[in-house]
Coordinates of C-alpha atoms in Angstrom, one line a residue:
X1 CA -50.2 20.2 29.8
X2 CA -48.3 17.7 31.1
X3 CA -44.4 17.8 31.3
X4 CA -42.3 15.6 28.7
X5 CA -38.6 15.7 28.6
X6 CA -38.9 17.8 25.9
X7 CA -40.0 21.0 28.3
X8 CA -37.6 19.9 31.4
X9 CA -35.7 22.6 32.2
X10 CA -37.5 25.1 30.2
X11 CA -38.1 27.2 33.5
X12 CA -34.8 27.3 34.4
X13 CA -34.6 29.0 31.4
X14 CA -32.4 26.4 29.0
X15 CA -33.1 25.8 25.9
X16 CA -33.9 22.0 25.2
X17 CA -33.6 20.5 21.8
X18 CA -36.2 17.8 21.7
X19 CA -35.0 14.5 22.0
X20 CA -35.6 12.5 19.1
X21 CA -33.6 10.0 16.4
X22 CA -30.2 11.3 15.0
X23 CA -30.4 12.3 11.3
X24 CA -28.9 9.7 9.4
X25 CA -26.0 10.8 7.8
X26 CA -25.0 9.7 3.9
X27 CA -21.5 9.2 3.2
X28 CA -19.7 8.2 -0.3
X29 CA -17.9 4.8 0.8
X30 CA -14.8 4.7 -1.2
X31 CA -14.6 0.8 -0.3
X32 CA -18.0 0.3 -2.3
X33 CA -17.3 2.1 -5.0
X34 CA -14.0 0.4 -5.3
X35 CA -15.9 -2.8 -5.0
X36 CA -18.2 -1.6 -8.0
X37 CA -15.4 -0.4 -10.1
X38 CA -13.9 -4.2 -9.5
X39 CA -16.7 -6.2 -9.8
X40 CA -17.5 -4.6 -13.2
X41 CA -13.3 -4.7 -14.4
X42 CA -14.0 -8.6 -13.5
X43 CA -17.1 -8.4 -15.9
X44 CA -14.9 -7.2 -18.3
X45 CA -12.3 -9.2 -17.7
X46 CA -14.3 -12.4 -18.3
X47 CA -16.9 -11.7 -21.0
X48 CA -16.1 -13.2 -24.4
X49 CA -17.9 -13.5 -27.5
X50 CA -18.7 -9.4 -27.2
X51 CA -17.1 -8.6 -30.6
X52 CA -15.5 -5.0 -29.4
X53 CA -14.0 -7.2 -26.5
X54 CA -12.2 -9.6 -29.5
X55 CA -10.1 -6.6 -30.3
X56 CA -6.2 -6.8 -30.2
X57 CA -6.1 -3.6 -28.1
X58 CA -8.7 -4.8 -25.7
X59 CA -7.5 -8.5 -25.4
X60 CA -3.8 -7.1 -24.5
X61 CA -5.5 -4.9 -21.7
X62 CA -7.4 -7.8 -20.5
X63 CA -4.7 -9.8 -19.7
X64 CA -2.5 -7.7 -18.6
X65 CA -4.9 -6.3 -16.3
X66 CA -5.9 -10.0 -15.1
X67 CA -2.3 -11.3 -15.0
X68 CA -1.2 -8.2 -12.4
X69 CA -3.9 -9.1 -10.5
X70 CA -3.6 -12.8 -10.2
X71 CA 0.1 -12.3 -9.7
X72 CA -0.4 -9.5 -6.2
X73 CA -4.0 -11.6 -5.0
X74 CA -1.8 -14.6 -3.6
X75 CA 0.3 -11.9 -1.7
X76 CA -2.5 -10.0 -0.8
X77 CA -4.2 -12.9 1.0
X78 CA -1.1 -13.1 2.8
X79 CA -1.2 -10.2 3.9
X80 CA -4.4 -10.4 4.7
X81 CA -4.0 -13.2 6.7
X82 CA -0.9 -11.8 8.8
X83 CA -2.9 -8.6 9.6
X84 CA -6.0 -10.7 11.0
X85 CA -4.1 -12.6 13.0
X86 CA -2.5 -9.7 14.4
X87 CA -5.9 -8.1 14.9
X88 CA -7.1 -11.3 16.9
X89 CA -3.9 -13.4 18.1
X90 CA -1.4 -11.4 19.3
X91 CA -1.5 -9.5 22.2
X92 CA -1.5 -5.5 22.3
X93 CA 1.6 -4.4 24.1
X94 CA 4.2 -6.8 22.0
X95 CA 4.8 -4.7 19.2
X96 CA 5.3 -1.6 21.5
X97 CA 7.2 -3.9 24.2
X98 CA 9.8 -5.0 21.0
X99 CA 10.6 -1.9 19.3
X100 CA 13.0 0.7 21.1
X101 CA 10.2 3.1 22.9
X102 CA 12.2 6.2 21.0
X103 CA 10.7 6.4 17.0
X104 CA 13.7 7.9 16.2
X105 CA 15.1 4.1 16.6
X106 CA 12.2 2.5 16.2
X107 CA 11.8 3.0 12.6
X108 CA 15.2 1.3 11.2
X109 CA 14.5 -1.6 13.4
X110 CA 11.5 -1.8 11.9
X111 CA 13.0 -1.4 8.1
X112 CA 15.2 -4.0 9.1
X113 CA 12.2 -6.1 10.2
X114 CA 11.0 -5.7 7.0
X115 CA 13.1 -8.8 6.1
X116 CA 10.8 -11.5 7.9
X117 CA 7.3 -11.1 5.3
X118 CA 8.1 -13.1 2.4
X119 CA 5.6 -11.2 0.3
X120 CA 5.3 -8.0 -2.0
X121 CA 3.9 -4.3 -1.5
X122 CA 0.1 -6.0 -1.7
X123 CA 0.9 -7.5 1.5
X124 CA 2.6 -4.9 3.7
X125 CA -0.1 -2.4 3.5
X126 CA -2.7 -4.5 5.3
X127 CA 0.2 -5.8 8.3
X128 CA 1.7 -1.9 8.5
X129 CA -2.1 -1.2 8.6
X130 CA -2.9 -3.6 12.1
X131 CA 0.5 -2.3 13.2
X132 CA -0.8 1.1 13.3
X133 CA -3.9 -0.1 14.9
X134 CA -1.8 -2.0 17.4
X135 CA -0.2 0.8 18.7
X136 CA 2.7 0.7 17.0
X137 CA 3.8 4.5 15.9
X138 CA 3.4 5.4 12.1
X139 CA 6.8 6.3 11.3
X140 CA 8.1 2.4 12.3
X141 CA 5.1 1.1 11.1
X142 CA 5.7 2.8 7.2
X143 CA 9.3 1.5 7.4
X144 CA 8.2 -1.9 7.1
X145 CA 5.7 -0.8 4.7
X146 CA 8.4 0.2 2.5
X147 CA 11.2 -2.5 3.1
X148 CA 9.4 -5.3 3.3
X149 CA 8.9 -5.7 -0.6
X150 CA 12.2 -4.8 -1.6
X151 CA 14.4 -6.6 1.6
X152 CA 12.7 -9.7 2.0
X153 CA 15.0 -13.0 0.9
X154 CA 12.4 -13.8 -1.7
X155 CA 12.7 -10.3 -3.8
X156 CA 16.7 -11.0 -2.8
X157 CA 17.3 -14.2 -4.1
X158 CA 14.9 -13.5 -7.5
X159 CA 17.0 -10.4 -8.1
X160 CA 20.6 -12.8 -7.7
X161 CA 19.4 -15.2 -10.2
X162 CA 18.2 -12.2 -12.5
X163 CA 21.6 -10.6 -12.7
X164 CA 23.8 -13.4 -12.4
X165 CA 27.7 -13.1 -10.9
X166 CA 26.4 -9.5 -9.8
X167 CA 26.7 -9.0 -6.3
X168 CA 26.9 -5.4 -6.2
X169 CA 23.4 -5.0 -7.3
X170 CA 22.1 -7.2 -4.8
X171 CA 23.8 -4.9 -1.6
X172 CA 22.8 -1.9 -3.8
X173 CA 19.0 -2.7 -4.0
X174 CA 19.3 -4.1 -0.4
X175 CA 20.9 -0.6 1.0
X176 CA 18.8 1.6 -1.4
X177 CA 15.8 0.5 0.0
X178 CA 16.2 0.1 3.5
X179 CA 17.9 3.8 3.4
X180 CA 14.4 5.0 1.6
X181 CA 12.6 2.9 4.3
X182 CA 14.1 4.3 7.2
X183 CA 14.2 8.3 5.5
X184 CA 10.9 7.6 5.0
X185 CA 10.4 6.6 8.6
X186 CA 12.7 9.8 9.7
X187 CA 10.3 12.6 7.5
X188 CA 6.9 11.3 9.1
X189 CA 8.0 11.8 12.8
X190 CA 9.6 15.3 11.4
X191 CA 6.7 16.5 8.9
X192 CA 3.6 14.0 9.3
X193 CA 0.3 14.4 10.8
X194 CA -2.2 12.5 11.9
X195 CA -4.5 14.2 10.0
X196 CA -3.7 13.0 7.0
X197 CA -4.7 9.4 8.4
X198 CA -8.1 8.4 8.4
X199 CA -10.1 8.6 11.8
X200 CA -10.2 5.4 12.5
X201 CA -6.2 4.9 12.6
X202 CA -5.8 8.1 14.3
X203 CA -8.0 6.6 17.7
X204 CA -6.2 3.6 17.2
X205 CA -7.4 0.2 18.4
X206 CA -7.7 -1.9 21.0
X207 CA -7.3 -5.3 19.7
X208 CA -9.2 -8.3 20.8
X209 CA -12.6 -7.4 23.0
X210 CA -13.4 -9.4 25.5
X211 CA -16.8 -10.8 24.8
X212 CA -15.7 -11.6 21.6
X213 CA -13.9 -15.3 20.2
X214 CA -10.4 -14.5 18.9
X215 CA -11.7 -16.4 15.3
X216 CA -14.7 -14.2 15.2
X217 CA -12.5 -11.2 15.0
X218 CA -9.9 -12.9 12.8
X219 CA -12.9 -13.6 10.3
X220 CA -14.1 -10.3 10.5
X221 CA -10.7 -8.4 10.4
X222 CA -9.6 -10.8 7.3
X223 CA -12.9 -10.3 5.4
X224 CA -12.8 -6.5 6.0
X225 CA -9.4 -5.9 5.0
X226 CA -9.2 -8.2 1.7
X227 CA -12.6 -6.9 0.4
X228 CA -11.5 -3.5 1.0
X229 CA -7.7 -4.3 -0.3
X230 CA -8.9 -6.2 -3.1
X231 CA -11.5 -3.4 -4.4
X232 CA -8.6 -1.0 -4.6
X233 CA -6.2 -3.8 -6.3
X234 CA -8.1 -3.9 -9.3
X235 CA -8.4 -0.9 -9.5
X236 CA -4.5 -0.2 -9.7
X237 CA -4.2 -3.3 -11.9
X238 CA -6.7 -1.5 -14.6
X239 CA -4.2 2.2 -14.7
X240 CA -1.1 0.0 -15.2
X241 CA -2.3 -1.9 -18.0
X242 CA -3.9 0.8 -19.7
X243 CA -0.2 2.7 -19.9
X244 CA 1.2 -0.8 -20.5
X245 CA -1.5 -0.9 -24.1
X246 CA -1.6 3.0 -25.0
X247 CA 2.1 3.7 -25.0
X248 CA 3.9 2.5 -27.8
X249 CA 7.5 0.4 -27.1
X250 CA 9.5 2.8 -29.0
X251 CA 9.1 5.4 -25.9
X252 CA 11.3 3.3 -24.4
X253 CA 14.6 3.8 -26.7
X254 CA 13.9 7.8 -26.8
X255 CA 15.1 8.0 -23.0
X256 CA 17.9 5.1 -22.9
X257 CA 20.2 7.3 -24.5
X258 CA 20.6 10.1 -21.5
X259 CA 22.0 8.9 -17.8
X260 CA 19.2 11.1 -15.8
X261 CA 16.3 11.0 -18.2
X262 CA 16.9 6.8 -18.1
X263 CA 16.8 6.9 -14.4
X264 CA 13.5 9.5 -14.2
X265 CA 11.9 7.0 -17.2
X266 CA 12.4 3.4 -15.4
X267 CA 11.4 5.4 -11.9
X268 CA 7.9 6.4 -13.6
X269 CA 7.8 3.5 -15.3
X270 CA 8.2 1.2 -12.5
X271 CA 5.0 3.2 -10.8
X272 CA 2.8 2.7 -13.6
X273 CA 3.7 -1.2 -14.5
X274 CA 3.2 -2.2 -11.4
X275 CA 5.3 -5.4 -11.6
X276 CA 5.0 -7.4 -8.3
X277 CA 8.4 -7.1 -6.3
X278 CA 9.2 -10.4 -7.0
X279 CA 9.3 -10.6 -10.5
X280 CA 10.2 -6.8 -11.4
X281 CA 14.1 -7.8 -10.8
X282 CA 13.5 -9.7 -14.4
X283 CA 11.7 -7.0 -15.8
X284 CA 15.1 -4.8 -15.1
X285 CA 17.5 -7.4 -15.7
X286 CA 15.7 -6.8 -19.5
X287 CA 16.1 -4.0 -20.3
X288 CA 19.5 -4.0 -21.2
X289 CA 19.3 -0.5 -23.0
X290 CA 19.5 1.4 -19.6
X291 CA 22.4 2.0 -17.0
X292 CA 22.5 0.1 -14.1
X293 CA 21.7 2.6 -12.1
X294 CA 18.5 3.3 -14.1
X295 CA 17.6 -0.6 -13.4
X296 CA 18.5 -0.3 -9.9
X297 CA 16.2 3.0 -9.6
X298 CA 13.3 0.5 -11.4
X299 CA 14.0 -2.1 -8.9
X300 CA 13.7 0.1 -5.7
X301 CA 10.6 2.4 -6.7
X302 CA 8.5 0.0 -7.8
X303 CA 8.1 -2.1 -4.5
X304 CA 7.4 1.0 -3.1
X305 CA 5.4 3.0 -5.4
X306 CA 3.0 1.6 -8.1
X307 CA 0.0 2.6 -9.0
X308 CA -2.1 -0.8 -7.2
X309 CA 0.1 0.4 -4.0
X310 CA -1.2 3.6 -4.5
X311 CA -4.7 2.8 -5.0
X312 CA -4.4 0.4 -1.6
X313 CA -3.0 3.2 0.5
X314 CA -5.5 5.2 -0.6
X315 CA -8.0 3.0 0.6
X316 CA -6.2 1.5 3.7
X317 CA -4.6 4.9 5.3
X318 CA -6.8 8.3 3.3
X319 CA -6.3 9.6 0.3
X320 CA -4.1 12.5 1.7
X321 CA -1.9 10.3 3.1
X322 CA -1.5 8.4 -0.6
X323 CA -0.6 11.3 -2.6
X324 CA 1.6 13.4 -0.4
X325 CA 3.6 9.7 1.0
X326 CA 4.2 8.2 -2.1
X327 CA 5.7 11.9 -4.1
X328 CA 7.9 11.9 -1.2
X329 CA 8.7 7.8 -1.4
X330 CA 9.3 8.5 -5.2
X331 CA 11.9 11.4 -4.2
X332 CA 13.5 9.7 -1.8
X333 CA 14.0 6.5 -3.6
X334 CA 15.7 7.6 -7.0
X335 CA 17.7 10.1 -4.8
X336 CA 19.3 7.1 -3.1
X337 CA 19.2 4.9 -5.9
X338 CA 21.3 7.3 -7.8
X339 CA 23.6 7.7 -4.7
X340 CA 24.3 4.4 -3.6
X341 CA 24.0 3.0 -7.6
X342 CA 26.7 5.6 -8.6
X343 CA 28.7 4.3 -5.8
X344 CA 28.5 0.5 -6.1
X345 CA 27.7 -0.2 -10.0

């Protein structure tokens, strides 16, 4: 008989597995299913004539459903587009070579930093996502996450024309969420793993490939990162306008009336509405029944918990990353608005 690789070393007395093709391995895809769920929610979305579509009920989901996700898709292409060309354009070691090389400091400069994306939650998750991927630590790389919605002179200058002569709400939304940012920040480096990330964060990446034109991995990076983003958008969108159509407006008056209960309402309810950070300083300025402290704690969650931010950090960073990072965000965030709100308003 003659010898085959499969029988070399067989008289030395090691066992050889034959060589042959690796199984193939089938894995759920959350990004495809997302993309299923969305592409049917836009079937929805855009049938007419279907007479149980014609129904009050489902016409008010429709558009609130379509109206949270046309308002976040210009922010998420942003976003998008920053991460892409992070991916492609800009060279490894500059993040690393900015930031102080200790996290510990790293992560209020990058809260701070925050302030330079002009864009809501939809787009931080996909730059905080290339930072990570750049080399840039976790902890620094959630500050941003977290401040740049709330920080950001657009979110600043919409919440001054929403509560007019107001100052003091301005510096308490402005130092409410850059102290969540950076606590945030603080509590990875103490408590996080890098488990909880998914595999492909944890090796990290290596940015542009020689080999390879800097557009070609722009395209790809962009296209890979909105499809994925976008899947999980609409998905978000459809949860926060099915609380926004099942739960009557008269839940809204049974909590006014008590200082805590008023701040724990707007908190959950700025999770599940899921108002873009730019407009949601209007949404508070509105509801006039609640404390200012209660508004502030609406205005400070919400950038950085929702349920669309949710559903994109589920699908950017892991599901065990989502759940346990934005309990902790949610703490965090109505502990400070309380504290700095009780102070300044």
């Amino acid at each position: 008989m003659e010898k085959t690789d499969e029988w070399v070393g067989v008289a030395e007395g090691v066992a050889v597995v034959p060589v042959g093709p690796p199984a193939r391995r089938v894995r759920l895809r959350p990004l495809g299913a997302a993309l299923a769920v969305a592409a049917c929610a836009a079937a929805v979305l855009l049938l007419t004539g279907t007479p149980w579509l014609d129904r009050p009920a489902v016409q008010a989901w429709r558009t609130v459903c379509l109206a949270i996700t046309v308002q976040a898709l210009p922010f998420l292409l942003l976003g998008t587009v920053l991460s892409g060309a992070i991916n492609a354009f800009v060279p490894a070691d500059l993040f690393t070579r900015v930031l102080p090389r200790r996290a510990a400091l790293a992560v209020p400069v990058a809260g701070v930093a925050g302030a330079v994306l002009p864009g809501c939650e939809c787009a931080s998750v996909p730059v905080a996502h290339s930072l990570i991927r750049r080399g840039v630590t976790p902890a620094a790389a959630f500050a941003f996450l977290l401040s740049a919605p709330a920080v950001n002179p657009v979110v600043l200058t919409a919440t001054a024309v929403a509560f007019p002569g107001n100052p003091a709400m301005i510096a308490a939304r402005l130092l409410a969420s850059l102290t969540t940012a950076a606590v945030m920040g603080w509590l990875w480096l103490w408590l996080g793993k890098e488990t909880w990330l998914r595999p492909m964060l944890r090796n990290g990446h290596t940015g542009h490939r020689h080999g390879h034109s800097r557009l070609h991995e722009f395209r790809l990076g962009f296209q890979h990162d909105f499809l994925q983003a976008g899947g999980f958008l609409v998905l978000g969108a459809m949860a926060a306008a099915t609380f926004n159509v099942t739960v009557p407006r008269s839940v809204l008056d049974t909590f006014s009336g008590s200082p805590w209960l008023s701040v724990l309402f707007l908190a959950a309810l700025a999770v599940v509405l899921a108002v873009c950070s730019e407009a949601d300083a209007f949404v508070a300025a509105s509801l006039t029944g609640f404390s200012p402290t209660a508004r502030l704690a609406f205005m400070v969650v919400g950038p950085m918990v929702d349920l669309k931010l949710i559903a994109l950090q589920a699908g950017t960073f892991g599901r065990a990353f989502a759940w346990r990072f934005s309990t902790a965000t949610t703490v965090v965030a109505v502990t400070a608005s309380v504290v700095i709100g009780g102070a300044l308003l």
